Tab-separated table of C-alpha atoms in Angstrom:
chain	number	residue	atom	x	y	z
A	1	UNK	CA	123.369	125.373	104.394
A	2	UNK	CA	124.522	121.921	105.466
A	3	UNK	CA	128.147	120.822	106.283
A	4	UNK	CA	127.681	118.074	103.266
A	5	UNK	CA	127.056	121.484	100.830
A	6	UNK	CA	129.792	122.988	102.073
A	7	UNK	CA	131.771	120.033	101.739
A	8	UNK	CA	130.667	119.327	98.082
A	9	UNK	CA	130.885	122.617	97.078
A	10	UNK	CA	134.566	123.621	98.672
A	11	UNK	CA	137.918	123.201	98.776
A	12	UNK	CA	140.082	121.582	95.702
A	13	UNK	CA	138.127	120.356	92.821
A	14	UNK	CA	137.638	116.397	93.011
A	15	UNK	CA	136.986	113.238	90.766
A	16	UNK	CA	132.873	113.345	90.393
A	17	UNK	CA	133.241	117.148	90.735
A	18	UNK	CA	131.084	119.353	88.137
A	19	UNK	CA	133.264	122.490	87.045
A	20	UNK	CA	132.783	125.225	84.683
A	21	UNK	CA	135.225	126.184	82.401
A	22	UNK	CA	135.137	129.935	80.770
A	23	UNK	CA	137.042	130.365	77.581
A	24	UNK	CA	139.076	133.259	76.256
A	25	UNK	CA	135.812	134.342	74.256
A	26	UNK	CA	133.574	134.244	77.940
A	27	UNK	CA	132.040	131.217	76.044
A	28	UNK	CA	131.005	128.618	78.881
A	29	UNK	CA	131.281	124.878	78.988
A	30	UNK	CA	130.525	122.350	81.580
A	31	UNK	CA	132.079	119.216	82.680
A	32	UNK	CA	132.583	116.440	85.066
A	33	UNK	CA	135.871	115.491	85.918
A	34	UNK	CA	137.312	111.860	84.989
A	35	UNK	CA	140.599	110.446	85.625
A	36	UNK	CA	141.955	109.992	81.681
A	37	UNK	CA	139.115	111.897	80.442
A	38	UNK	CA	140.008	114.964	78.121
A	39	UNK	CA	137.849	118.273	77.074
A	40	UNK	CA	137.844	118.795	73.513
A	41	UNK	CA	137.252	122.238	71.593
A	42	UNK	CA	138.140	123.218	68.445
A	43	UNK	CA	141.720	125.276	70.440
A	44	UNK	CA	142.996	122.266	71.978
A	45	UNK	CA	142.947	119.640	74.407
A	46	UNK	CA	142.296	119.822	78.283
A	47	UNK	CA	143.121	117.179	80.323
A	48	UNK	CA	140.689	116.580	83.040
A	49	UNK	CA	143.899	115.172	85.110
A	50	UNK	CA	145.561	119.031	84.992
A	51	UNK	CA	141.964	120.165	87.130
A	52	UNK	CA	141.702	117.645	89.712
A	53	UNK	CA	143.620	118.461	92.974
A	54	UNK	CA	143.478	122.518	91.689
A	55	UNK	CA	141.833	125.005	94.128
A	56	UNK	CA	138.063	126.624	93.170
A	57	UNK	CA	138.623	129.593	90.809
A	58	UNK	CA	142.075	128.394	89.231
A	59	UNK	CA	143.166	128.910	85.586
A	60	UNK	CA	144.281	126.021	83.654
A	61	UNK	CA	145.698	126.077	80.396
A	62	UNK	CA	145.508	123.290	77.213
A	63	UNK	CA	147.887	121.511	75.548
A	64	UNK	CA	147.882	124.712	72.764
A	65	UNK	CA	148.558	127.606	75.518
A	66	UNK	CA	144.613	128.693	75.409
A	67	UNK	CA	143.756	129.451	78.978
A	68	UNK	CA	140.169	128.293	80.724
A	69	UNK	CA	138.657	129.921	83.641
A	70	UNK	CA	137.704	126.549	86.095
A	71	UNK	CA	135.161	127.356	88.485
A	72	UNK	CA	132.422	125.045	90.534
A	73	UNK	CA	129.059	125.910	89.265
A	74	UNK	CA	126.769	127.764	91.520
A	75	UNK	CA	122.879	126.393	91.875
A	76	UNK	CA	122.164	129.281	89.403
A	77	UNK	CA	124.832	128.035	87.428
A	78	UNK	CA	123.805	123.877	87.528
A	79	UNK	CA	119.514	124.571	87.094
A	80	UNK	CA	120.866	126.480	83.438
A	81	UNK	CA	122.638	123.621	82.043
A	82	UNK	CA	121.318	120.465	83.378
A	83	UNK	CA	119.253	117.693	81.549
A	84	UNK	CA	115.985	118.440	81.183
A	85	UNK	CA	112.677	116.740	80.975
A	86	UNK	CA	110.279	119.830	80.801
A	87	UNK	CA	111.045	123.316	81.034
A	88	UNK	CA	112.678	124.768	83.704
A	89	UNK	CA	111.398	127.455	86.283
A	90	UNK	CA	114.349	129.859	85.449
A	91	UNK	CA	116.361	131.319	88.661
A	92	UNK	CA	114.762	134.526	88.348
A	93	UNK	CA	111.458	132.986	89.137
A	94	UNK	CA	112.865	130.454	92.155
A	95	UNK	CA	113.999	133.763	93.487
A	96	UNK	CA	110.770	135.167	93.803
A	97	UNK	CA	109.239	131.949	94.486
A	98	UNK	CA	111.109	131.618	97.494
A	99	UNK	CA	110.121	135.304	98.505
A	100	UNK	CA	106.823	136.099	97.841
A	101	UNK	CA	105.868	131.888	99.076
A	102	UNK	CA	108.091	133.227	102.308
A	103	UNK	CA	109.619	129.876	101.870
A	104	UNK	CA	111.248	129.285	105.241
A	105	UNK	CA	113.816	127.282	107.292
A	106	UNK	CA	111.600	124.221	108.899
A	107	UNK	CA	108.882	124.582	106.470
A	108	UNK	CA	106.366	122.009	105.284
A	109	UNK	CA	106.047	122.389	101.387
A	110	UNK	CA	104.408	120.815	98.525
A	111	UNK	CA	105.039	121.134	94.932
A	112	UNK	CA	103.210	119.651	92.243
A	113	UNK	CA	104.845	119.776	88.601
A	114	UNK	CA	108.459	118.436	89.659
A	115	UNK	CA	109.583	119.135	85.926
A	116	UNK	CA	113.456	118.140	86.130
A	117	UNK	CA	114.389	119.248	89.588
A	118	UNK	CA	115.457	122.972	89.110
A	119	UNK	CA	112.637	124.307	91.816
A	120	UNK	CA	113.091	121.800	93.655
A	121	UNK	CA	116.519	122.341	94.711
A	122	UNK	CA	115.816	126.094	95.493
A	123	UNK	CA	113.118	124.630	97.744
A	124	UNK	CA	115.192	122.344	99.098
A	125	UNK	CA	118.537	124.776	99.916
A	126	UNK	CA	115.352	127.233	101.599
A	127	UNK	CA	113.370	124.902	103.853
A	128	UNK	CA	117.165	123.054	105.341
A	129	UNK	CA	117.084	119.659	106.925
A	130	UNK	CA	114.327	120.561	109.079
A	131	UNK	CA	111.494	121.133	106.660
A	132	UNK	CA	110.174	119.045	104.359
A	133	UNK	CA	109.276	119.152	100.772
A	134	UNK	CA	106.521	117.096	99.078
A	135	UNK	CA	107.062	116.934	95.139
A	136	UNK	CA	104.230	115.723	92.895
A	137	UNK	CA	104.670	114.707	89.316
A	138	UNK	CA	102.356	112.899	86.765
A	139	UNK	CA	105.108	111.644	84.091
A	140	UNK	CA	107.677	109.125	85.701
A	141	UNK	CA	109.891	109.769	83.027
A	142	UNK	CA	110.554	113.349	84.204
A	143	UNK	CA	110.624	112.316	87.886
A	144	UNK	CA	113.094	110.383	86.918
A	145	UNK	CA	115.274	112.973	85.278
A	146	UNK	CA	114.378	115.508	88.430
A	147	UNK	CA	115.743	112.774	91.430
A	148	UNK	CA	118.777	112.047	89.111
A	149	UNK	CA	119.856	115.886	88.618
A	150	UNK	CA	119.201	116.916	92.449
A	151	UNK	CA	121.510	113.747	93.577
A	152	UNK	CA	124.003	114.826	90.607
A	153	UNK	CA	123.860	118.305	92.930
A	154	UNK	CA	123.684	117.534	96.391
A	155	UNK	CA	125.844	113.999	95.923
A	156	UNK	CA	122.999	111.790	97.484
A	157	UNK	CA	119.201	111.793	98.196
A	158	UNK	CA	117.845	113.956	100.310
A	159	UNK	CA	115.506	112.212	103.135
A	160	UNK	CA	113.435	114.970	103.989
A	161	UNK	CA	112.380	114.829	100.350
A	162	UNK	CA	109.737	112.585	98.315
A	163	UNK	CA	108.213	112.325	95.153
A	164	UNK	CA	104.489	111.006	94.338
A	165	UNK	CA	103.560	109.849	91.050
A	166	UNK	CA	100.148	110.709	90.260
A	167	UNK	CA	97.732	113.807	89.524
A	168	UNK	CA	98.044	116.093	92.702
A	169	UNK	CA	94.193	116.076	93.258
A	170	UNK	CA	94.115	112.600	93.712
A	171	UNK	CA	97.313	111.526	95.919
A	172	UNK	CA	97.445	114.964	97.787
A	173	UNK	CA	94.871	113.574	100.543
A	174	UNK	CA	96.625	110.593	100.510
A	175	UNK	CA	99.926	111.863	101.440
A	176	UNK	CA	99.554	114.606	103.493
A	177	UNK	CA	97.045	115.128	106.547
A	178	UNK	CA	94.698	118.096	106.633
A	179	UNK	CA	96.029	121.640	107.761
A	180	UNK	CA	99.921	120.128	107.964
A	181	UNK	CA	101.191	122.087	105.153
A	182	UNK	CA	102.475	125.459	105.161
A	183	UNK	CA	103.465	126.083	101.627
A	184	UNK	CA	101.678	124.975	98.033
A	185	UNK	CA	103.825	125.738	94.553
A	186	UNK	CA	101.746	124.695	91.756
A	187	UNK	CA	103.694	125.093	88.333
A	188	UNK	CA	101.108	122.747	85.826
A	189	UNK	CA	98.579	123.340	83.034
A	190	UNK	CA	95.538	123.425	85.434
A	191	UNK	CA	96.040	124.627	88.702
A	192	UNK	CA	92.622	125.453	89.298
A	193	UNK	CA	91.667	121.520	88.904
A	194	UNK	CA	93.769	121.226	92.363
A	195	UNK	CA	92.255	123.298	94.637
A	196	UNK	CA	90.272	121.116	96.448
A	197	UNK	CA	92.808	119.398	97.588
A	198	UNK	CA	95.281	122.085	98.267
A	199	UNK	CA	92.938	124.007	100.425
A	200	UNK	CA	92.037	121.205	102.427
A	201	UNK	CA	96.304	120.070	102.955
A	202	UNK	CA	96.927	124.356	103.905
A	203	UNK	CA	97.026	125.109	107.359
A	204	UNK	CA	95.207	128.481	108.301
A	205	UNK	CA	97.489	131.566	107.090
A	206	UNK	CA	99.503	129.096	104.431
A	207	UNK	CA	100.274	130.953	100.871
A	208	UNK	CA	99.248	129.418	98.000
A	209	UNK	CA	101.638	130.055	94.817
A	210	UNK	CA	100.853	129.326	90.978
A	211	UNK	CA	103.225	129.926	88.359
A	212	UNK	CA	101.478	130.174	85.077
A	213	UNK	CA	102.511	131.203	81.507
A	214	UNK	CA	100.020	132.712	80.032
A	215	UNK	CA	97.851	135.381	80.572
A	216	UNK	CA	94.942	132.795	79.777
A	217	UNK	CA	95.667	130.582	83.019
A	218	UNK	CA	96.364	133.377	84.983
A	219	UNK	CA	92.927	135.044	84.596
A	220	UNK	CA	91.482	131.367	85.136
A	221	UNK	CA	93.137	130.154	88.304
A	222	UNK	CA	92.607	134.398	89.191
A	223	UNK	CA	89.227	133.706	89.558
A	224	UNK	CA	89.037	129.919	90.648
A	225	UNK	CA	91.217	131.046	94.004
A	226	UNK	CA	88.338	133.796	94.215
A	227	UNK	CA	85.618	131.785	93.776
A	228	UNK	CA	86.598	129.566	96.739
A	229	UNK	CA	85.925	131.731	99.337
A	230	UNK	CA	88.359	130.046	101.324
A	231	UNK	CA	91.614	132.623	100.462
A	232	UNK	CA	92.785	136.100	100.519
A	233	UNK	CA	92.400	138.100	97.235
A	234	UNK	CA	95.442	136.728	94.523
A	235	UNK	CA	97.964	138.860	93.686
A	236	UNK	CA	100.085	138.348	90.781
A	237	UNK	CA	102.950	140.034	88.996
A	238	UNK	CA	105.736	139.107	86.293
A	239	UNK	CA	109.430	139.728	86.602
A	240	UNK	CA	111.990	140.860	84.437
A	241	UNK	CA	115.599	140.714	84.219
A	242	UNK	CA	117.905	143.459	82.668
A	243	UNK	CA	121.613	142.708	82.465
A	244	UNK	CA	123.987	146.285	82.299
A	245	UNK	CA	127.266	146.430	80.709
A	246	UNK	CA	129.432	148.086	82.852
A	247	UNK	CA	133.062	149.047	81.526
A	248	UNK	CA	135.440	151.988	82.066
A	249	UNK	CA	133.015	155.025	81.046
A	250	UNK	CA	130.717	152.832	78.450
A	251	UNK	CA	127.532	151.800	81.045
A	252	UNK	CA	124.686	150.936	79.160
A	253	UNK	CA	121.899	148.189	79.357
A	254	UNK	CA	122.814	145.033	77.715
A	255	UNK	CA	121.470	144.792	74.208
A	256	UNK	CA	119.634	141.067	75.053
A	257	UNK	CA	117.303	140.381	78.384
A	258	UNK	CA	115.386	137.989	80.095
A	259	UNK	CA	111.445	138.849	79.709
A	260	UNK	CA	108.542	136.950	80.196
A	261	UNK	CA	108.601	133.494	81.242
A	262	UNK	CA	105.639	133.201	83.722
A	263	UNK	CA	103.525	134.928	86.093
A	264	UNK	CA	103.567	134.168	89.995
A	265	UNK	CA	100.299	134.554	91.417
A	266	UNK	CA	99.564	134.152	94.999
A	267	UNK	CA	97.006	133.800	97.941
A	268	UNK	CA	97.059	133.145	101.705
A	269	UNK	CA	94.555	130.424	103.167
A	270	UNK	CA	91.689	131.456	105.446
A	271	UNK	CA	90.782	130.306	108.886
A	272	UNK	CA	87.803	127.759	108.695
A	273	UNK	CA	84.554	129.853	108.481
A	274	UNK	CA	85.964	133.125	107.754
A	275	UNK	CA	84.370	135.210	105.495
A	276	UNK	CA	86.541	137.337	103.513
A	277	UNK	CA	85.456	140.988	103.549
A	278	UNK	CA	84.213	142.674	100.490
A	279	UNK	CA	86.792	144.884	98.619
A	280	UNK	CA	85.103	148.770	97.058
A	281	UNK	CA	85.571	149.177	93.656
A	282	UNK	CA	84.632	151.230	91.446
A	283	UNK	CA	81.962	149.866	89.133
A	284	UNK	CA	83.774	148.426	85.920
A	285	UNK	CA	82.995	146.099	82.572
A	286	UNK	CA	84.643	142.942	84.336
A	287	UNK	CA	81.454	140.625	84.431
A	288	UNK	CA	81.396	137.639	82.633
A	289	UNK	CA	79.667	134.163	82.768
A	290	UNK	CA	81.559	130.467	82.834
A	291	UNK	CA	80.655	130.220	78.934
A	292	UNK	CA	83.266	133.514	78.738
A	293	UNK	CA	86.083	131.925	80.866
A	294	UNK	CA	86.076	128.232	79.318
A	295	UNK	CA	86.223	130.232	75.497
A	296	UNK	CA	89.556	131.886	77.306
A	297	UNK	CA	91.833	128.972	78.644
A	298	UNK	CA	94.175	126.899	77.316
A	299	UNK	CA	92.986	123.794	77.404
A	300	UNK	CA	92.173	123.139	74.105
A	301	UNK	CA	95.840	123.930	73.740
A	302	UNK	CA	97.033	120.812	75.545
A	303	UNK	CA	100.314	120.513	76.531
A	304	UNK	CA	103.695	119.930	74.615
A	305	UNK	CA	105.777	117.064	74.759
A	306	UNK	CA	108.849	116.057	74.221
A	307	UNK	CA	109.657	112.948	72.160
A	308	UNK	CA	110.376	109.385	73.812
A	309	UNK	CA	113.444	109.541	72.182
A	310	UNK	CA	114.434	112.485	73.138
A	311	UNK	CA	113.363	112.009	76.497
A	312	UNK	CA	115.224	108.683	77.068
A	313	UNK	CA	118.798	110.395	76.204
A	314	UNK	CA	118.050	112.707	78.838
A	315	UNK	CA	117.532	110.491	81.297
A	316	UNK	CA	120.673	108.746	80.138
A	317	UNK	CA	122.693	111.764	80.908
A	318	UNK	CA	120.697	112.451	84.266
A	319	UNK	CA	121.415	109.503	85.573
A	320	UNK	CA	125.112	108.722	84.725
A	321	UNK	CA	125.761	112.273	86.389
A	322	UNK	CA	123.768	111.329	89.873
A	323	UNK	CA	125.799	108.118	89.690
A	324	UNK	CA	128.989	109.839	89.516
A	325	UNK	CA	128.431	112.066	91.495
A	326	UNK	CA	127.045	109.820	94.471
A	327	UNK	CA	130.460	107.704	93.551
A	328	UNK	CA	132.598	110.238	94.764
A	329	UNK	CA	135.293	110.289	97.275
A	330	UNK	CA	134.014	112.643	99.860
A	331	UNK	CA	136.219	114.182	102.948
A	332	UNK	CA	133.534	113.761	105.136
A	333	UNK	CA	130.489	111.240	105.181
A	334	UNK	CA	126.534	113.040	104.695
A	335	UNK	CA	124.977	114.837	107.860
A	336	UNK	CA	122.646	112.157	109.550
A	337	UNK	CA	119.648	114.762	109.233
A	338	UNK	CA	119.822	114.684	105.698
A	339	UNK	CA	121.618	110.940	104.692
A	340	UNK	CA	119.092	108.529	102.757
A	341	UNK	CA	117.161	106.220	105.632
A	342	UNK	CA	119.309	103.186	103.636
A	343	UNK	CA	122.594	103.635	103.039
């Protein structure tokens, strides 16, 4: 972690600071403190003036007597209610993104599919000021709403990041030099149209990490990756979160949980020339021709869109909160391994 995230993210709550505010009823609201602003619910009136200068993890109460819970948001906290241009990869995922990539302290990494930003900062917190991440994104729109919610985070732009407008296959080569990359995290419709180019940017030993949502792609880019020849067989896997209620003697699982929203499949990168030796299996029904796998993806599908409307407010909102947040009145000035080239 940096000394400008531990600034940012310590000590008594500021003007441009995000903080989350738990009700009597554990019901959760976020907000970013104003002088003069208020917080309105339907128990009273919070004065944003009664939070600033107050430790992390004090209790504030409105003008009715109802106490609130203030607390900075964590990175779990900030990806959940941010704005949003596409989906977001949820934490559970970014967790084992970062693990099963082995996304590392130094590392090189691309990502194509930039969404709004919530990968990206898990990428960013792993790899540190040494490494580098590559983002790659097709729609400037949600570029847009991904650079505005990571500066609304981190309280500038980070200079060891970058992102490319374009289709990955195309501005890949263009961007980064063959064999310089050690990590690849595709999260798009296709990944199998991008392999190319990803194998050729991998250096020897890199992994290779899709995250696709339905069973459709994953069989697809299953057997793209294996049709290469050029990287280990793919493994792939789903994860699920249970919750547990846990009070006095009543311990039981929680009623709701998070379940399927993607599978991870991955593959390491061969050395140039290497053959990849033959796995024994027993003989099984699995053949099928390319007529089989085009019936079984979901391209006809296309992909869903949210409305230019829509989509504009959101960028509203993105980028008043990476303006306030830039605008604040920090102790200390940004690290010079991680401050914007122009200041």
């Amino acid at each position: 972690m940096s000394d400008n995230q531990v600034i940012q993210n310590s000590g008594p709550f500021r003007i441009g600071d995000r903080v989350q505010l738990t009700g009597p009823k554990n019901k959760l609201n976020t907000i970013t403190l104003e002088p003069g602003k208020v917080f309105h619910t339907h128990r009273g009136i919070l004065a944003h003036d009664d939070i600033i200068g107050l430790p992390d993890g004090s209790v504030v109460t409105n003008n009715v007597g109802v106490e609130h819970l203030a607390l900075r948001p964590l990175l779990n906290d900030f990806v959940m209610s941010m704005p949003r241009g596409a989906a977001i990869i949820y934490p559970k995922d970014a967790a084992q993104i970062i693990a099963q990539a082995d996304i590392f302290p130094g590392a090189t990494v691309v990502e194509a599919g930039v969404g709004s930003g919530a990968l990206s900062l898990w990428l960013l917190r792993a790899i540190g000021p040494a490494g580098r991440l590559a983002s790659f994104e097709r729609r400037s729109e949600f570029a847009d709403v991904a650079r505005d919610n990571i500066a609304t985070f981190l309280g500038f732009d980070p200079a060891n990041w970058s992102i490319t407008l374009g289709d990955l296959a195309d501005t890949l080569p263009d961007t980064m030099p063959a064999q310089s990359v050690d990590r690849v995290v595709l999260d798009m419709l296709a990944p199998w149209e991008c392999l190319g180019s990803v194998s050729d940017a991998l250096k020897p030993g890199g992994v290779l990490l899709c995250y696709v949502a339905t069973v459709t792609q994953l069989s697809r880019v299953a057997e793209a990756i294996r049709a290469t020849g050029l990287y280990t067989n793919p493994d792939s896997n789903e994860t699920m979160v249970r919750g547990w209620h846990v009070e006095g003697l009543a311990v039981r699982p929680d009623h709701r949980m998070i379940g399927h929203t993607g599978f991870l499949i991955t593959a390491r990168r061969l050395a140039p020339d290497t053959i990849l030796p033959e796995l024994k299996r027993r003989p099984s029904k699995t053949d099928f021709s390319d007529a089989d796998v085009e019936a079984w993806t979901p391209g006809a599908l296309g992909e869903r869109s949210v409305s230019s409307k829509v989509m504009r407010k959101r960028v509203r909102i993105a980028e008043t909160g990476a303006a306030i947040s830039k605008a604040r009145d920090l102790d200390a000035g940004e690290p010079d391994d991680l401050a914007p080239d122009a200041r």
